[in-house]
CSV table of C-alpha atoms in Angstrom, one decimal:
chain,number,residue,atom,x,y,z
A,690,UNK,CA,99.9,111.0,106.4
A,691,UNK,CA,97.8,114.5,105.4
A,692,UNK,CA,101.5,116.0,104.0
A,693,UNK,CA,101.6,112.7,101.6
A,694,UNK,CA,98.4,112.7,100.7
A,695,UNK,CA,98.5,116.4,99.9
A,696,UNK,CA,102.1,116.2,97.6
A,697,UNK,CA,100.4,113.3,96.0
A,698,UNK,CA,97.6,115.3,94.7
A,699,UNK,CA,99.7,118.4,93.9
A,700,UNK,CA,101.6,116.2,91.4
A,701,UNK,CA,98.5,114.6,89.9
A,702,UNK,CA,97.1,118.0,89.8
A,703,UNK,CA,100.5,118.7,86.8
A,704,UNK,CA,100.4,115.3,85.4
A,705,UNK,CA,98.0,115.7,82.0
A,706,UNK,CA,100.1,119.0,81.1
A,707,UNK,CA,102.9,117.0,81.8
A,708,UNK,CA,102.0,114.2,79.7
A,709,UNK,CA,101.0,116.3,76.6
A,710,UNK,CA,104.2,118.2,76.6
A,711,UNK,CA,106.2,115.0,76.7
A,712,UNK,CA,104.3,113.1,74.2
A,713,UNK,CA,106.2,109.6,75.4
A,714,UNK,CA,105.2,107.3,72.7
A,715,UNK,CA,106.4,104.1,74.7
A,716,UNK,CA,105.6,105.0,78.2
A,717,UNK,CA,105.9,102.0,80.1
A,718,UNK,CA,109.3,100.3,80.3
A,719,UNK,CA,110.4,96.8,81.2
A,720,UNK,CA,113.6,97.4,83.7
A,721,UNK,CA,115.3,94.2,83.1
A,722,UNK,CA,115.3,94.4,79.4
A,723,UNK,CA,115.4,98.0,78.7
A,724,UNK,CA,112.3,97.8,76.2
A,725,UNK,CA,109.4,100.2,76.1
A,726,UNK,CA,106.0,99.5,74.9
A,727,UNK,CA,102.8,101.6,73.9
A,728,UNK,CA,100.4,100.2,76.5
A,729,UNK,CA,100.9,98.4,80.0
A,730,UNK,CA,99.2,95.3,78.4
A,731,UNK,CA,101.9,94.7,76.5
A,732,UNK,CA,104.7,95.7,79.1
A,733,UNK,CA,103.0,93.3,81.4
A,734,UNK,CA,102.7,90.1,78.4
A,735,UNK,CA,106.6,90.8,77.7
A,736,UNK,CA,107.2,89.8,81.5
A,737,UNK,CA,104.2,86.8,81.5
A,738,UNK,CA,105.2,84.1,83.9
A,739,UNK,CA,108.6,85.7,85.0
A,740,UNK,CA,109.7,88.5,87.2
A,741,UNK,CA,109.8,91.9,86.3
A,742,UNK,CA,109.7,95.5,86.7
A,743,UNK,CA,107.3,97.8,84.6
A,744,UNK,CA,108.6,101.8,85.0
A,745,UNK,CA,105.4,104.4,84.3
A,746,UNK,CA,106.7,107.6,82.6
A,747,UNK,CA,104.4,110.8,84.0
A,748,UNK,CA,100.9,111.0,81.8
A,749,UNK,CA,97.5,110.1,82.0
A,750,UNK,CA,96.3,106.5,80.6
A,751,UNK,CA,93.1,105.6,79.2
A,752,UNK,CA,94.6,102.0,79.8
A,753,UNK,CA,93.8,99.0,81.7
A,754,UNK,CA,95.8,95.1,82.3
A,755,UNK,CA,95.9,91.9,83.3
A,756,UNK,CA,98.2,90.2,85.2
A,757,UNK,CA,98.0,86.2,84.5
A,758,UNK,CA,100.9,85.1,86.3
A,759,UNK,CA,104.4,85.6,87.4
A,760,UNK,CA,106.0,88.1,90.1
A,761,UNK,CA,105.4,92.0,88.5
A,762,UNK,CA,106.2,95.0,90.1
A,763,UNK,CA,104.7,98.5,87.9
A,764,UNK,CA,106.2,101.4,89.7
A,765,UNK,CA,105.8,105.3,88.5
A,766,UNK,CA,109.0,107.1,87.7
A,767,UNK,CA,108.0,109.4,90.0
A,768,UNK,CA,105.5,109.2,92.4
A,769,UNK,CA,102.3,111.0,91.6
A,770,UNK,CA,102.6,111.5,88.2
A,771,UNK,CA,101.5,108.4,86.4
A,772,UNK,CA,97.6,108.0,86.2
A,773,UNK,CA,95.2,104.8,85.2
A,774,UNK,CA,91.7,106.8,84.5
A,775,UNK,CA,89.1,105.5,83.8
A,776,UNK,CA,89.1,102.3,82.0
A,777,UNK,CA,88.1,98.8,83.5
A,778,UNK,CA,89.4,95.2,82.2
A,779,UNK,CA,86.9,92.3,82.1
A,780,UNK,CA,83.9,95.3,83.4
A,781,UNK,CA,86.9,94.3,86.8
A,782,UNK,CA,89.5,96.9,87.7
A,783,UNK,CA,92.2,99.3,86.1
A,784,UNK,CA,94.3,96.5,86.7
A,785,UNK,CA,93.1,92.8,87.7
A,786,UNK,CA,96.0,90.7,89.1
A,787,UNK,CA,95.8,86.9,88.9
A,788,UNK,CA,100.0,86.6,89.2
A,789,UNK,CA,102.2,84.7,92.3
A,790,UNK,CA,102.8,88.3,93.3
A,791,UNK,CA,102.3,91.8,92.7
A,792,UNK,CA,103.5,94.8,93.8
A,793,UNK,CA,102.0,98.3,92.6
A,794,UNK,CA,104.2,101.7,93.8
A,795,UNK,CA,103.5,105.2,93.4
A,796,UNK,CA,100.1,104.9,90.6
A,797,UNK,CA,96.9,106.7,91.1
A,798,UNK,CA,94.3,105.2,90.0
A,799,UNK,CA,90.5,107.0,89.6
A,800,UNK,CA,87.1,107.4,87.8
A,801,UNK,CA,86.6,103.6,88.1
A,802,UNK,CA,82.6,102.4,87.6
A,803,UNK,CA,81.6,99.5,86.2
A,804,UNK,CA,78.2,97.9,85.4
A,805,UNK,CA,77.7,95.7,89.1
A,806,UNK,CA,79.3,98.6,91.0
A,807,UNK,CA,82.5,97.4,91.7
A,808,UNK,CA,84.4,99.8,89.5
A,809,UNK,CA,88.0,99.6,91.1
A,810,UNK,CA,91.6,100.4,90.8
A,811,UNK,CA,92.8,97.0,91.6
A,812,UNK,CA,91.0,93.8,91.4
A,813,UNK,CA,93.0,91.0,93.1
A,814,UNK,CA,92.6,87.8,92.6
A,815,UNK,CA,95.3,85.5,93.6
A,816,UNK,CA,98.8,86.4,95.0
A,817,UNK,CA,100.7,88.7,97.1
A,818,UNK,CA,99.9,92.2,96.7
A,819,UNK,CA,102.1,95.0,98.0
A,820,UNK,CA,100.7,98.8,97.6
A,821,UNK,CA,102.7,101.8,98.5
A,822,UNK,CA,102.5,105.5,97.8
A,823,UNK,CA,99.6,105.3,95.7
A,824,UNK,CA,96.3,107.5,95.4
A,825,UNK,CA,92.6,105.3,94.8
A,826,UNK,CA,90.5,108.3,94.1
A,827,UNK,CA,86.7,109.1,92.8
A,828,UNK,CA,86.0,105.2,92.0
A,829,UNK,CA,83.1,102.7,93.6
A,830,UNK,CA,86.1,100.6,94.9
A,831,UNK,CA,90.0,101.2,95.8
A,832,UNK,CA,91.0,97.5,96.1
A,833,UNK,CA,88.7,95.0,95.8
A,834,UNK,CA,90.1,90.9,96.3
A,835,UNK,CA,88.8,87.6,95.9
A,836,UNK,CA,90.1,84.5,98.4
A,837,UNK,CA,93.5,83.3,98.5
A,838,UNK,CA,94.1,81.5,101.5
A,839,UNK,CA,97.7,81.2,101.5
A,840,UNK,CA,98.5,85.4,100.7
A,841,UNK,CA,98.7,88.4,102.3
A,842,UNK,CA,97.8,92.3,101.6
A,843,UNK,CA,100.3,94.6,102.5
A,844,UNK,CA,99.3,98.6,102.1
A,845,UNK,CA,101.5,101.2,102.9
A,846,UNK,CA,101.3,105.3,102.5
A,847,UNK,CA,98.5,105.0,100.7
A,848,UNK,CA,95.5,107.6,99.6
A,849,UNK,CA,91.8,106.2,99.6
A,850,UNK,CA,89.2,109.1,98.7
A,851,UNK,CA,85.6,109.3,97.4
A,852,UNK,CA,85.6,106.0,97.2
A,853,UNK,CA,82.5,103.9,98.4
A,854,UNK,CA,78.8,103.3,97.2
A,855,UNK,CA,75.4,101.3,98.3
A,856,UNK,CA,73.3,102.9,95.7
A,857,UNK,CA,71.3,101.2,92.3
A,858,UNK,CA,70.3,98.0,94.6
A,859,UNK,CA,73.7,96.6,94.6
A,860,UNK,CA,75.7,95.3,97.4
A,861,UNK,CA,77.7,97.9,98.8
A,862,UNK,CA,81.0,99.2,97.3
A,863,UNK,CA,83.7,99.9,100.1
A,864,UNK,CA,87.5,101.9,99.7
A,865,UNK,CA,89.1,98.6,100.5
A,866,UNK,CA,87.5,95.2,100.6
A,867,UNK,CA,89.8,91.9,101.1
A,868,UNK,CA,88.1,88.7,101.1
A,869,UNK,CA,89.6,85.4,102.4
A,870,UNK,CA,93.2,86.5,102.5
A,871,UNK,CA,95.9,85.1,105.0
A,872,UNK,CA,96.4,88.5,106.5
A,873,UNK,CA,95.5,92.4,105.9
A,874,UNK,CA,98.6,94.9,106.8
A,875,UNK,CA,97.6,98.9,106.0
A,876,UNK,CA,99.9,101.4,107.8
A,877,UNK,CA,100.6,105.0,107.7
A,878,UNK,CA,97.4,105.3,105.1
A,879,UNK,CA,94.3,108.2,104.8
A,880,UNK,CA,91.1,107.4,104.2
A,881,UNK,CA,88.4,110.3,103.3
A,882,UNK,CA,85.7,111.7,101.4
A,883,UNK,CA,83.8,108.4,101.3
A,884,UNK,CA,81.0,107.7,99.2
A,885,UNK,CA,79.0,105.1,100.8
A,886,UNK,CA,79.9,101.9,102.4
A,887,UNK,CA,83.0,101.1,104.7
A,888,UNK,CA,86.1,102.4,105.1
A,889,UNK,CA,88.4,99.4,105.6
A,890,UNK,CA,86.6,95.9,105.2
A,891,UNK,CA,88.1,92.5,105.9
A,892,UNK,CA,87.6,89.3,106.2
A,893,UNK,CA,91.3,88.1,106.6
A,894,UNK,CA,91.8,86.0,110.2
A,895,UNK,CA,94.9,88.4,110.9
A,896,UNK,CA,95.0,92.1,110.7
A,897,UNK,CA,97.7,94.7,111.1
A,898,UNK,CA,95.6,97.9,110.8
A,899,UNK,CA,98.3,100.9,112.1
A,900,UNK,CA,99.4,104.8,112.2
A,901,UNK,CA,96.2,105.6,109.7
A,902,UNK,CA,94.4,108.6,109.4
A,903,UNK,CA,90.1,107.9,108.8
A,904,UNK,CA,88.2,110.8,108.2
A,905,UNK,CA,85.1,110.9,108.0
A,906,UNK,CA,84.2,114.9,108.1
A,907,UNK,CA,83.0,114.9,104.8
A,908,UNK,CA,82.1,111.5,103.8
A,909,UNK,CA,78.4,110.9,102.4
A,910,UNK,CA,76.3,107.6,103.7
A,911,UNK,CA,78.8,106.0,104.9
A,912,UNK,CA,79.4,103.3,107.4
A,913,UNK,CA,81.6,101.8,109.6
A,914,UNK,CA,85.6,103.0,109.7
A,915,UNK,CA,86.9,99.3,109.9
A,916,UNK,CA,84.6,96.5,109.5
A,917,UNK,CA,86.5,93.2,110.6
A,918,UNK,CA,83.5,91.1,108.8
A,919,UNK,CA,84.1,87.7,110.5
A,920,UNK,CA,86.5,88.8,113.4
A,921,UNK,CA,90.3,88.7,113.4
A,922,UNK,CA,92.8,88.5,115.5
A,923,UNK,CA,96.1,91.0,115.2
A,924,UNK,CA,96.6,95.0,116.2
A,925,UNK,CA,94.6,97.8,115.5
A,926,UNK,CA,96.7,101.1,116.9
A,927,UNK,CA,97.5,104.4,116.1
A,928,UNK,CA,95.0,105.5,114.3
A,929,UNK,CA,93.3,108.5,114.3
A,930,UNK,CA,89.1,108.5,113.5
A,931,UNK,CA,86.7,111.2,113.0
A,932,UNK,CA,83.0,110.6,112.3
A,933,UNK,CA,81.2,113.0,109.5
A,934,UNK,CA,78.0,113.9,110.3
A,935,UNK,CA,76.1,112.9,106.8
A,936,UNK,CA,76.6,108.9,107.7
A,937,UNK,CA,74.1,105.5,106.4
A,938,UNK,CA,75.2,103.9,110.4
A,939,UNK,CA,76.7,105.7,112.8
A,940,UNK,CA,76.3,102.9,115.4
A,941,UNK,CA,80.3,102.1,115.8
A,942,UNK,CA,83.5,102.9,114.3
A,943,UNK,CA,85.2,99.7,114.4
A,944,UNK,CA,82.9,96.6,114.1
A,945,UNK,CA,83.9,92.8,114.9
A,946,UNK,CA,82.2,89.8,113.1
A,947,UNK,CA,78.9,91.2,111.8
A,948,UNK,CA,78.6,89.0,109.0
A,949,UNK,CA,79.1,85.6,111.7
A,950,UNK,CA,82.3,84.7,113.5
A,951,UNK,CA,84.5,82.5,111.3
A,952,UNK,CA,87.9,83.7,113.5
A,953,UNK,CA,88.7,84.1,117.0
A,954,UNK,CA,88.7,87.6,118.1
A,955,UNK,CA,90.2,87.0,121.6
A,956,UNK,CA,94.1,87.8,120.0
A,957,UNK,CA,92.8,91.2,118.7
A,958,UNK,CA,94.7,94.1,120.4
A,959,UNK,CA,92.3,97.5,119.4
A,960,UNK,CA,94.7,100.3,121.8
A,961,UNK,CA,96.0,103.7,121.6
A,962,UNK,CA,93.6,105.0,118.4
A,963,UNK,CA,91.7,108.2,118.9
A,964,UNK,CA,88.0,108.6,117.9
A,965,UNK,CA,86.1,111.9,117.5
A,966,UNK,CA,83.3,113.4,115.8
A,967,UNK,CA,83.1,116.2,113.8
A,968,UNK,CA,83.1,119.4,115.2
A,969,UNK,CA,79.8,121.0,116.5
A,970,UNK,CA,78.4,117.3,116.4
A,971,UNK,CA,76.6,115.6,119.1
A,972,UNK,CA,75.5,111.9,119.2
A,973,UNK,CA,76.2,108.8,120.5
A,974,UNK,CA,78.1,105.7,119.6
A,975,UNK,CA,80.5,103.0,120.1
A,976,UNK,CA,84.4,102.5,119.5
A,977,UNK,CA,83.9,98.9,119.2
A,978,UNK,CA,80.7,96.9,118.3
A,979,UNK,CA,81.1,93.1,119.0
A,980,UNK,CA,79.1,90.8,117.4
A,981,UNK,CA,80.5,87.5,119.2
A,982,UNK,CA,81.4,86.8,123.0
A,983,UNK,CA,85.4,87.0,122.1
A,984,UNK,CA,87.3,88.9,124.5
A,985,UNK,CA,88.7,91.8,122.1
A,986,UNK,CA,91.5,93.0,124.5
A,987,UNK,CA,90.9,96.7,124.3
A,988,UNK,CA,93.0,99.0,125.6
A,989,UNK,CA,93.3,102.6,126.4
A,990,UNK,CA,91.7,105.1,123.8
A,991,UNK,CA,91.4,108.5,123.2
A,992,UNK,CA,87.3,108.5,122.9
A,993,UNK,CA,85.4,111.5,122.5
A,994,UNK,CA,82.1,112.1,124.3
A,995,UNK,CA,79.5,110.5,123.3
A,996,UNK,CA,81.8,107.3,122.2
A,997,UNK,CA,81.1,104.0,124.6
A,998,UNK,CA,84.4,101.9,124.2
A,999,UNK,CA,82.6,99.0,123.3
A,1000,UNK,CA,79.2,97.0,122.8
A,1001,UNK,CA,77.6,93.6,122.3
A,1002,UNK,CA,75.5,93.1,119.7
């Protein structure tokens, strides 16, 4: 997880020379047909309700999209060199998805803010959407959806830093929010650096949350690692989790229906994580805050001291 996210930014750190020396006119190229366009808008409109495959030559892009239907796949010639920076469609997301599916591999997307403080790199809202390789970096959100029943969110060796806010009397920002979503899958992932906010919140009834790295040494206000916002049932293991010392609530690291229980928790597995605190730090707090009288099946832990496995609340 650290080796990714550290090649990632290596090759993002190259990508603007890279772009200016090439100069690619027509950057973004529709697989299927073979035809190039000037902007991702356009690649994406050539595709419309159909399937497709959008290929990102290396550069930097001052460019946002919609998505307003069909199955699209946009994929980065090589991963770590192909950047959305800075630009938001509909005051939304670098790119707001409202297709049957969508599948996003090897992008970074960063510098996202937008007037109600959800600035983020993708705004979903309908579909499937399947991350992979990607980097969400310096933005109020990473991935932000709305409600789709009948979907699922699938995130794989992914990067989600400085991301996070609960500043300018808004509701809080957090590196990944999914709403009402069938199901949440995020493996082999790093989350850092936070901002404010949570690391990982849910509200999905079925969670696959595995093999990530949260860290939250140098984080700033932030709160819980994983929120599961109305309980879930599925398998949280795996992961590793360090608590920062600059944090808004420090109370728990994973939480379980604090926003009222809507799901059964009894069916959620939370085993085999380790959870720390930053070194030279002393306090106290819990692996597991329940908010409902489920019986979250929790098995062995690595807990620092300090860390009670779990709480009712």
């Amino acid at each position: 997880m650290r080796l990714f996210s550290t090649v990632l930014l290596l090759s993002a750190a190259a990508v603007a020379a890279t772009a200016l020396a090439q100069g690619v006119a027509s950057p973004f190229t529709v697989a299927e047909s073979g035809r190039s366009y000037a902007t991702l808008s356009d690649a994406i409109k050539a595709i419309g309700n159909g399937r497709g495959t959008i290929l990102v030559a290396p550069g930097s892009y001052a460019q946002c999209a919609v998505q307003q239907g069909g199955d699209l796949t946009i994929r980065a010639q090589k991963p770590g060199t192909a950047i959305l920076d800075g630009v938001a469609c509909e005051e939304k997301a670098a790119l707001v998805l409202r297709g049957r599916s969508s599948a996003i591999d090897g992008l970074i997307f960063q510098n996202l803010r937008v007037p109600d403080g959800n600035g983020a790199g993708i705004r979903l809202e309908s579909g499937n959407l399947t991350v992979a390789n990607s980097l969400f970096r310096n933005s109020e959100e990473g991935i932000l959806t709305g409600d789709a029943p009948g979907n699922s969110v699938q995130i794989d060796k992914s990067t989600f830093r400085h991301l996070g806010r609960c500043d300018r009397d808004l509701a809080c920002a957090h590196g990944i929010y999914v709403g009402r979503y069938a199901s949440l899958t995020v493996t082999r992932s790093r989350f850092d650096q936070g901002d404010g906010g949570h690391y990982l919140k849910t509200r999905t009834p079925r969670v696959t949350i595995t093999d990530n790295s949260f860290d939250d040494s140098a984080g700033r206000l932030t709160n819980y690692m994983i929120d599961l916002s109305n309980g879930a049932s599925g398998t949280i293991s795996g992961n590793e989790m360090v608590q920062g010392k600059d944090k808004d609530n420090y109370s728990a690291f994973i939480t379980v229906a604090p926003e009222g229980r809507e799901q059964d928790s009894a069916n959620l597995s939370i085993a085999n994580n380790s959870a720390s605190f930053v070194s030279g730090l002393q306090r106290s707090s819990s692996f597991v805050a329940n908010f409902t009288d489920d019986a979250v099946k929790i098995g062995p832990n690595r807990l620092a001291s300090g860390i009670k496995v779990t709480d009712r609340r």
